[in-house]
Structures are given as structure tokens and as C-alpha cells.
Amino acid sequence: MEEGMNGGGRTRVGQGYDVHELIEGRKLILAGLQISHPKGLVGHSDADVLMHAICDAVLGAIGEGDIGTYFPPSDAQWKDAPSKIFLEKASQLISERGGRLVNVDAMLIAEAPKIGPHIAAMKDNIAAALGVEPKAIGIKATTNETMGFVGRGEGMAAHAVASVDLPDFSVYQWRHRLETT
Ligand code: MG
């Protein structure tokens, strides 16, 4: 694929957002790291709120629904699943379309713990799951200034955007029609 998609490609963006509740008795997993904290996020999978928001951003950039489309919480096989498999699937979908993930930028909103010391390892985990260099991944974190459910430590939220270069959409559609008819 040509750099910058010269000759008919398109650069697309997607956004993702996710929230999970924090309770005692669960491990806290963020971007594939287990982080020491009195509470962990609740969810059917490992509840990795950061990876979930990133997955939805990537899927959105290629127009492929959301994480629940591929990994419905009603399906027992995803119980306690490591969320990197969701990112690996999103990366596979980009490859199948002849595309390339340009970059991801994500923001975690959590009152505690401090995220700064973990950011480099988080970038490595996300980059590995998406098959890109860590420099293509941005992770930032902020508190909610003690306000609302995040500020009270009842949950964490994450936003993400992703940019993907895809071959010309009409060409892709044409190929897809050839393959499926
Ligand atoms: Mg989620």
C-alpha cells in the first residue's frame, strides 16, 4: 500500500468510547496490564476499558460496527477473555481490506491509580495487538477532578480515535462483490 494512499485511497477516522464499573474483588486490567489497585473493572471479558474504546475506534474507521458485533457479551466464550483478541480481530479486518492502521490516540479517564508510570508498557501492548509500532499509539490519562461517577471512583471511561488508510472504497466494494457472488 502506498504511503498516504496516493492514487485512489482514503484515510478514514473512527471514534470509540467505553465505560466500566469499578468494584472490589476484580483485577484491574488496562491496556493488557494488570495494575495494582483496590478495585477492578467489571465486565464479561477482562473489562479492559481502554482496549475496548480503541477497538471501537478502529472498527468505526473501517465502517465495521462495534466490538459487540464480533464479540457479543451473550457468548460465553468471551467470558474473562483478554481484550487484546478484540484488537487482533480489528487489525485482521483492516488487513483483509488491504488497509493500514495509521495511528490511534486514546484517553483514559480515571481518578486513580496514577497511569503515567504504565503508559510505555500500555503502548507496547496495544501496538503488538494491532500490529503497528508503539509510536503509532498515543495514550493519555486524566482524572475527572473528583466529579461524577469517575471522580467518585465508581468507574472508568475511555475515549479513542483511530485513523486507517484504506484502498479506494469503490474498488473494495467491487472486489467484495466479486468474492461473494
Ligand atoms: Mg467495554
Coordinates of C-alpha atoms and ligand atoms in Angstrom, one line a residue:
M1 CA 0.0 0.0 0.0
E2 CA 1.4 3.4 -1.0
E3 CA 2.3 5.8 1.8
G4 CA -0.6 8.4 2.1
M5 CA -2.8 6.3 -0.2
N6 CA -1.8 8.2 -3.4
G7 CA -3.8 7.0 -6.3
G8 CA -7.3 6.3 -5.1
G9 CA -7.0 5.5 -1.4
R10 CA -8.8 7.2 1.5
T11 CA -7.7 8.0 5.0
R12 CA -10.6 7.4 7.4
V13 CA -11.1 8.1 11.1
G14 CA -13.2 6.3 13.8
Q15 CA -14.0 7.1 17.4
G16 CA -14.7 4.8 20.3
Y17 CA -16.0 5.3 23.8
D18 CA -16.4 2.9 26.7
V19 CA -17.2 2.8 30.4
H20 CA -16.9 0.1 33.0
E21 CA -17.8 0.0 36.7
L22 CA -15.1 -0.5 39.3
I23 CA -15.7 -2.9 42.2
E24 CA -13.7 -4.7 44.8
G25 CA -12.6 -8.3 44.1
R26 CA -11.8 -7.8 40.4
K27 CA -8.4 -7.4 38.9
L28 CA -7.7 -4.0 37.2
I29 CA -6.6 -4.6 33.6
L30 CA -5.8 -1.6 31.5
A31 CA -4.3 -1.9 28.0
G32 CA -3.4 -5.5 28.8
L33 CA -1.5 -4.7 32.0
Q34 CA -2.6 -5.9 35.4
I35 CA -2.3 -2.8 37.7
S36 CA -2.3 -2.9 41.4
H37 CA -5.5 -1.2 42.7
P38 CA -8.1 -1.9 45.4
K39 CA -10.8 -2.3 42.7
G40 CA -11.1 -3.7 39.2
L41 CA -13.3 -3.2 36.3
V42 CA -16.5 -5.3 35.8
G43 CA -17.3 -6.8 32.5
H44 CA -17.9 -10.0 30.6
S45 CA -14.4 -10.0 29.3
D46 CA -11.4 -8.7 31.3
A47 CA -13.3 -5.3 31.0
D48 CA -10.2 -3.5 29.6
V49 CA -12.0 -0.2 29.0
L50 CA -9.0 1.3 27.2
M51 CA -8.7 -1.6 24.7
H52 CA -12.5 -1.6 24.2
A53 CA -12.6 2.1 23.2
I54 CA -9.6 1.6 20.9
C55 CA -11.3 -1.4 19.3
D56 CA -14.4 0.5 18.6
A57 CA -12.4 3.4 17.1
V58 CA -10.6 1.1 14.7
L59 CA -13.8 -0.7 13.7
G60 CA -15.5 2.6 13.2
A61 CA -12.7 3.8 10.9
I62 CA -13.4 0.8 8.6
G63 CA -17.2 1.0 8.9
E64 CA -17.5 -2.3 10.7
G65 CA -19.9 -1.9 13.5
D66 CA -18.6 -2.2 17.1
I67 CA -17.0 -4.7 19.4
G68 CA -20.3 -6.3 20.3
T69 CA -20.8 -7.1 16.6
Y70 CA -17.9 -9.5 16.7
F71 CA -17.8 -10.4 20.4
P72 CA -21.3 -10.4 21.8
P73 CA -21.4 -10.5 25.6
S74 CA -24.1 -13.1 25.4
D75 CA -21.4 -15.5 24.0
A76 CA -19.9 -17.5 26.9
Q77 CA -16.6 -18.0 25.0
W78 CA -15.6 -14.3 25.6
K79 CA -16.1 -14.6 29.4
D80 CA -12.9 -13.2 31.1
A81 CA -11.3 -13.1 27.6
P82 CA -8.1 -10.9 27.3
S83 CA -9.2 -7.9 25.3
K84 CA -6.2 -8.0 23.1
I85 CA -8.0 -10.6 21.0
F86 CA -10.6 -7.9 20.1
L87 CA -7.8 -5.6 18.8
E88 CA -6.2 -8.5 16.9
K89 CA -9.5 -9.1 15.2
A90 CA -9.9 -5.4 14.3
S91 CA -6.3 -5.4 12.9
Q92 CA -7.2 -8.5 10.8
L93 CA -10.2 -6.8 9.4
I94 CA -8.0 -3.9 8.2
S95 CA -5.5 -6.3 6.6
E96 CA -8.3 -8.1 4.8
R97 CA -9.3 -4.8 3.2
G98 CA -5.8 -4.0 2.1
G99 CA -5.6 -1.2 4.6
R100 CA -3.1 0.1 7.1
L101 CA -3.7 1.5 10.6
V102 CA -2.1 4.9 10.7
N103 CA -2.4 5.8 14.4
V104 CA -4.6 5.6 17.5
D105 CA -5.0 8.2 20.2
A106 CA -6.7 7.2 23.4
M107 CA -7.7 9.0 26.6
L108 CA -8.4 7.2 29.9
I109 CA -10.5 9.0 32.4
A110 CA -9.8 7.6 35.9
E111 CA -9.5 9.2 39.3
A112 CA -6.9 6.6 40.4
P113 CA -4.4 5.0 40.2
K114 CA -1.6 7.0 38.6
I115 CA -1.3 5.9 34.9
G116 CA 1.8 7.7 33.9
P117 CA 4.3 5.0 35.0
H118 CA 2.4 2.4 32.9
I119 CA 1.9 4.3 29.7
A120 CA 5.0 2.9 27.8
A121 CA 4.1 -0.7 28.6
M122 CA 0.4 0.1 27.6
K123 CA 1.6 1.4 24.2
D124 CA 3.7 -1.7 23.7
N125 CA 0.7 -4.0 24.4
I126 CA -1.7 -2.1 22.2
A127 CA 0.8 -1.8 19.3
A128 CA 1.6 -5.5 19.5
A129 CA -2.2 -6.4 19.4
L130 CA -2.7 -4.1 16.4
G131 CA 0.4 -5.0 14.5
V132 CA 1.9 -1.5 14.5
E133 CA 4.8 0.3 16.0
P134 CA 4.3 1.8 19.5
K135 CA 4.9 5.3 18.1
A136 CA 1.6 4.9 16.3
I137 CA -0.2 4.7 19.6
G138 CA -1.0 7.6 21.8
I139 CA -2.3 7.1 25.4
K140 CA -3.1 9.9 27.8
A141 CA -4.9 9.9 31.1
T142 CA -6.8 12.4 33.1
T143 CA -8.8 12.5 36.3
N144 CA -12.4 13.8 36.4
E145 CA -11.5 16.3 39.1
T146 CA -13.4 14.3 41.7
M147 CA -16.7 14.9 39.9
G148 CA -19.3 12.4 38.8
F149 CA -19.0 8.6 38.8
V150 CA -15.4 8.6 37.6
G151 CA -14.5 11.2 40.2
R152 CA -16.1 9.1 43.0
G153 CA -14.1 6.0 41.8
E154 CA -17.2 4.1 40.8
G155 CA -15.9 3.5 37.2
M156 CA -13.5 4.4 34.5
A157 CA -14.1 5.7 31.0
A158 CA -12.1 5.9 27.8
H159 CA -12.2 7.7 24.5
A160 CA -10.2 6.8 21.4
V161 CA -9.8 7.8 17.8
A162 CA -8.2 5.8 15.1
S163 CA -7.0 6.6 11.6
V164 CA -6.8 4.0 8.9
D165 CA -5.7 4.2 5.2
L166 CA -8.0 2.1 3.1
P167 CA -7.8 1.4 -0.7
D168 CA -10.5 3.3 -2.7
F169 CA -13.8 2.2 -1.3
S170 CA -15.5 1.7 -4.6
V171 CA -12.7 -0.7 -5.7
Y172 CA -13.0 -2.6 -2.4
Q173 CA -16.8 -2.9 -2.9
W174 CA -16.3 -4.1 -6.4
R175 CA -13.8 -6.8 -5.2
H176 CA -16.0 -7.7 -2.3
R177 CA -18.9 -8.3 -4.7
L178 CA -16.8 -10.5 -6.9
E179 CA -15.7 -12.5 -4.0
T180 CA -19.2 -13.0 -2.5
T181 CA -21.3 -13.6 -5.6
Ligands
MG1 MG -16.4 -2.5 27.3

